[in-house]
Phi, psi and omega in degrees: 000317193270351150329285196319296161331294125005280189295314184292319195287333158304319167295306169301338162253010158273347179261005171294138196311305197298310152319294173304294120025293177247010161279317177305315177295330189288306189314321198254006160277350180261322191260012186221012180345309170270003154290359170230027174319123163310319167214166199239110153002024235244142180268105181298298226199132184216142170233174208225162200195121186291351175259110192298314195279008186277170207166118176229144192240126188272155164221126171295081225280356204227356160086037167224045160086008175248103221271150192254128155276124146266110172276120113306131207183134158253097183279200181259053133182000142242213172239150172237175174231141145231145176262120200237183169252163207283335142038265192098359176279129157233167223270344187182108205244154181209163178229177188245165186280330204220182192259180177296149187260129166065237192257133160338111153250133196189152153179131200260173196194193158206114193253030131237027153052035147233039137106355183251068186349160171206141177281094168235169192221172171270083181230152185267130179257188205270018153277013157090353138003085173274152186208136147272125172239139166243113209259121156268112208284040190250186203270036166244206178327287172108139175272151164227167172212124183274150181221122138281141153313250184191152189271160175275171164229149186258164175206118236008087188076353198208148228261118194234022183251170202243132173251138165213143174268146187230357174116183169285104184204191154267122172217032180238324200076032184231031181050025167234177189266119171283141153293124178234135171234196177189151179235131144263139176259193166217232214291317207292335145101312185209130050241158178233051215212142150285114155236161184243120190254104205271100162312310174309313193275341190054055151312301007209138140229202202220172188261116184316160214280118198201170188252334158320151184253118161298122167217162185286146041256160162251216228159145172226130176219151187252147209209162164279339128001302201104167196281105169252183202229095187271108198244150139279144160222146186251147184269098158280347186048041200273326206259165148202054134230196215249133185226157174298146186038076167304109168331005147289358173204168178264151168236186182230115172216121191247137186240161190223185189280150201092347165076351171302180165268132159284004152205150199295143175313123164224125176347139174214338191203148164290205181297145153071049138243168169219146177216128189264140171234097208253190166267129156231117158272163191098175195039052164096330185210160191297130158246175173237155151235142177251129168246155178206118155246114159302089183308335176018281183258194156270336169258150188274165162232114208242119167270084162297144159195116204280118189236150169270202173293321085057284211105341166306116161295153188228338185206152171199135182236099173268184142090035199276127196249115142226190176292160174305351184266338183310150166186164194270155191195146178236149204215109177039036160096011153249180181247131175218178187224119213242098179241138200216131170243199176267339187306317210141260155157158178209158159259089174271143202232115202275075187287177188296342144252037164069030169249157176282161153219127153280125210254011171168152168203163200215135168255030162244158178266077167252139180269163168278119171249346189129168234254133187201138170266122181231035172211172201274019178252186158256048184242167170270155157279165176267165184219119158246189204197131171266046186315359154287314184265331200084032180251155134310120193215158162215124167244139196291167247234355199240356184085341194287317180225166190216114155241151223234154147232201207254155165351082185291169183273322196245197163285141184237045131343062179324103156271327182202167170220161184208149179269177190235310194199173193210124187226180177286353195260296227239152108283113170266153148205167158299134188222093165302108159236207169269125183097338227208150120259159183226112101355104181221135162236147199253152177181186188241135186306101184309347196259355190259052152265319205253045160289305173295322158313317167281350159299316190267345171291283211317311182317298169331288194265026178236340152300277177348297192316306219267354130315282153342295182318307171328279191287351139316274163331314176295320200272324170294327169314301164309322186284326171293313200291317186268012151276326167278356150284318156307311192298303194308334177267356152273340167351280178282329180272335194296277198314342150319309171290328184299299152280105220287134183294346169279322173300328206283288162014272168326270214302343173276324178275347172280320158332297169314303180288353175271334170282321195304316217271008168112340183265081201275334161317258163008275216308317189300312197289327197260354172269331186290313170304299143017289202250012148315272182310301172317318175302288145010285172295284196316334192281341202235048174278342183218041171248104172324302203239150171248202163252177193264001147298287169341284202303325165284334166286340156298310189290358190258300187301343202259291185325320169294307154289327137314307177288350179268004155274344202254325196045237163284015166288312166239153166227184192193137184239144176232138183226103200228123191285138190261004150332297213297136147274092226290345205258336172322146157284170157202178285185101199285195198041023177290324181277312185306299177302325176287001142293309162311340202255337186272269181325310185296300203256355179249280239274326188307326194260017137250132232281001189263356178099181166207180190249179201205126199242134144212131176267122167268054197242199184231123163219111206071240211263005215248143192217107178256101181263120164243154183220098190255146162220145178266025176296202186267012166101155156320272192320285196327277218320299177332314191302335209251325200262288171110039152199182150189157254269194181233040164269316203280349174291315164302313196266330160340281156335278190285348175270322174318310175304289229278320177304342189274008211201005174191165202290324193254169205214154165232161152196188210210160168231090189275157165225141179298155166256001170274355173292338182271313161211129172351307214259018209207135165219179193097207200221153165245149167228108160246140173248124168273131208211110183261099227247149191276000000 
């Protein structure tokens, strides 16, 4: 019982507008989230190119606060740059001796401090060469300078290794900045190394000779040590004979200057693993963390493990389950972890006893493309990417809003990204894929100071709505009740009228004078027809419609007993088509009354009697009731009686309801019967019953 209670009170108070308001208001702040976003997302401009492998950066080349696009390209037999100004004038073209491997491995800097940028890149010429070049990006010619690498081997015809740049830094120990990139192979197997390219000296050395594959992301960190290089290595399982550290595992490998190991490589994972190696500080001295997930399965299985300088493990956390896409990254001095499904994505933040805390999560599926500043402070933002949907996304450097922008046409396949210019409002920058660029700007949402004004609108007009909605309901509601208050008071007045009380009377007292006078049969036969019709009428009082079989079966009883009050004053015929369907509603008293109406006010007021016809039949699509009498006519009966009843107002009434409210309509027609012919009195009534 006090359940019960309990529940209606609730329900009266979830249907209150003010409720309902503010559940409606929660709904669209949860199914619309980045719409109240601190800042916003928007795709200016995107173009399009037939050479999948071309690639362009905006840079500021000349130091004078204005960033340039350089288009990378392959012509046929070297790679070229062109330089345009934001324009489209262009300021300078150079070429490389050999062509690009894929998509431009490439990053500029300016290592002689005159203001003017360079490029350097990777490239192959056609004897299968690999050359590192350093381009001076200025608008003439420009000085250049070349390196051999080292050659490649092709496999089946064809070049099956990853150039990738990792930057400018020192690793020679002779304080200016080296190039250092790495080449990886696949079945081809070698070369497998980090190299440093000591621009003074023109130089190159390499990361010692090993069978593990170097892949991104990496770490640069500068030490009292000296300056190291924090690499992943992947288990490819390429080789199958015996090589040092062998591509059947992964390793924890950090190179130090000179490109050496700063510890002998130490095992971390089997086949179809990969370990990632960052920097951890604190607790008195420099640490590394090593991460490793076992690719296996569809969930990764993840290995933490804390090492010193040394390669002494120091700490270790197994068995950690995130997705196969997961990997590790440091983000504004944090060590994090991006783990991403179809479920969506989170962000784990890797304290200094290997435990996670999440530090965000999303139920859109985004991948990570890179950590890029795109506000005016000095942390970075995240830049992701949907590749399911084609979308764009940055999440701010405070965790608080993840902007969106709406859906691209083509593929958004990153290969680089570059910022174009930077102000206190807007940050643009470029976005490369293959085939495709995108233009984007990052800002701050102009509507979220005055968000909670649009919160208290909303809230506002979804009260209003679901009021309205209330006083609309209330108000239809009053009106079904006083329409079924209507019906009910025709009801109660229809069984007043249906059996008129002088007919109820009459017919009892001739029923009396047929017992005085001995004729108890006779008399016996007409109170059971009698308390038949009464019966009836009382079972069926507050039932509006009968069927049209009732209703004829009601009138042959109402007839019978009448004419046996009447005797030979009245007669009477019922004629019924066997067409007719019996089973339709109508409207009760629909036939009785205008029998009644016949026998009261025409055949009673003539004095030799009269006779009384009603036909039932079916025509086309049509149910035709006629009700003919030969009394003395409408004009008379009035002259005689000087009123007239409230029946025919009640079947108004109830026929008006009952067409509103079912397929088929009725209606009715009286006519004198000398409008038809002179020579004829009384009346006609056809009722019409129109089946849908």
């Amino acid at each position: 019982m006090r359940l019960g209670i309990l529940s209606t009170k609730i329900l009266t108070l979830a249907s209150q507008p003010k409720v309902l308001a503010l559940i409606a208001l929660l709904l669209t702040l949860l199914l619309t989230p980045h719409e109240f976003s601190s800042h916003k997302l928007e795709l200016k401009q995107t173009g399009y190119h037939s050479n999948p492998f071309r690639n362009s950066a905006y840079i500021d080349m000349d130091g004078d606060g204005i960033n340039e696009r350089i288009l990378m390209r392959n012509l046929n037999t070297n790679g070229n740059l062109v330089a345009f100004s934001q324009s489209d004038r262009i300021l300078g073209t150079w070429h490389l001796p050999g062509l690009w491997h894929m998509v431009p491995s490439y990053c500029f800097a300016d290592t002689d401090d005159d203001s003017i940028q360079e490029i350097f890149t990777v490239s192959i010429n056609s004897g299968d060469s690999v050359l590192v070049s350093q381009i001076e990006l200025s608008d003439s010619e420009g000085t250049q300078k070349n390196r051999f690498v080292c050659e490649l081997t092709r496999i089946n015809d064809a070049f099956d290794h990853i150039f990738n740049t990792l930057g400018l830094f020192d690793m020679t120990g002779d304080s200016e900045p080296d190039f250092v990139f790495y080449i990886s192979a696949g079945f081809s197997l070698q070369p497998r190394a980090c190299y440093a390219w000591d621009l003074v000296n023109d130089t190159l050395i390499s990361s010692p000779f090993a069978g593990f594959n170097i892949r991104n992301p990496h770490s640069y960190m500068e030490s009292n040590d000296g300056n190291l290089v924090f690499v992943t290595t992947t288990a490819t399982q390429n080789y199958h004979y015996p090589i040092p550290y062998s591509d059947t595992a992964s390793y924890a490998v950090v190179l130090r200057e000179g490109l050496e190991y700063l510890f002998d490589p130490v095992y971390m994972g089997g086949r179809q693993s990969m370990t990632t190696t960052l920097p951890l500080s604190g607790q008195g001295e420099n640490r590394i963390l090593a991460i490793t997930a076992d690719k296996r399965k569809d969930h990764a299985r993840f290995i933490l493990r804390i090492l010193n300088q040394s390669g002494e493990i120091l700490r270790i956390r197994e068995g950690v389950d995130l997705p196969k896409a997961s990997f590790a990254l440091i983000w504004n001095q944090r060590l994090c972890i991006f783990a991403s499904d179809r479920e969506g994505f989170s962000l784990f933040e890797v304290s200094k006893d290997l435990q996670l805390s999440e530090l965000y999560s999303e139920s859109t599926p985004y991948a990570h493309v890179k950590a890029l500043n795109l506000d005016s402070d000095s942390n970075s933002e995240l830049l992701l990417v949907n590749l399911n949907d084609r979308q764009f996304a940055v999440l701010d450097d405070e965790l608080k809003s993840l902007a969106r922008t709406e859906s691209v046409s083509t593929n958004i396949n990153v290969s680089s990204v570059s910022m174009i210019s930077r102000d206190q409002a807007q940050h643009n920058f470029f976005i490369q894929t293959r085939g495709t660029h995108y233009l984007l700007a990052y800002h701050k949402n102009p509507f979220y100071p005055f968000r909670w004004s649009y919160y208290v609108a909303l809230y506002g007009g979804f009260f209003i709505l679901f009021l309205g909605l209330q006083k609309l309901f209330l108000f239809r509601n009053r009106q079904k009740k006083a329409k079924e208050k209507e019906v009910i008071e025709l009801q109660l007045k229809a069984v007043m009228n249906q059996l008129n009380p002088h007919f109820t009377f009459n017919a009892i007292n001739t029923i009396g004078q047929l017992m005085m006078k001995g004729e108890k049969s006779e008399g016996y036969e007409h109170f059971v027809r009698l308390s038949d019709l009464v019966r009836k009428s009382m079972i069926n009082a507050f039932e509006p419609y009968k069927t049209l079989g009732e209703e004829i079966e009601f009138v042959a009883q109402y007839l019978k007993i009448e004419s046996f009050r009447f005797r030979e004053k009245l007669s009477w015929e019922l004629n019924i088509d066997p067409e007719v369907d019996k089973s339709i509603l109508i409207p009760k008293m629909l036939i009785h009354l205008f029998a009644e109406n016949a026998i009261k006010h025409g055949i009673f007021h003539k004095e030799n009697g009269g006779r009384l016809e009603i036909s039932i039949q079916k025509i086309s699509s049509e149910i035709v009731i006629i009700v003919t009498d030969d009394g003395v006519g409408r004009s008379k009966a009035f002259s005689i009686e000087k009123r007239s009843g409230d029946g025919m107002r009640i079947l108004d009434n109830y026929l008006l309801l009952f067409n509103r409210q079912h397929r088929h309509t009725v209606k009715y027609r009286i006519k004198d019967r000398e409008e038809l012919d002179p020579s004829q009195s009384g009346t006609q009534v056809k009722i019409s019953i129109k089946l849908k």
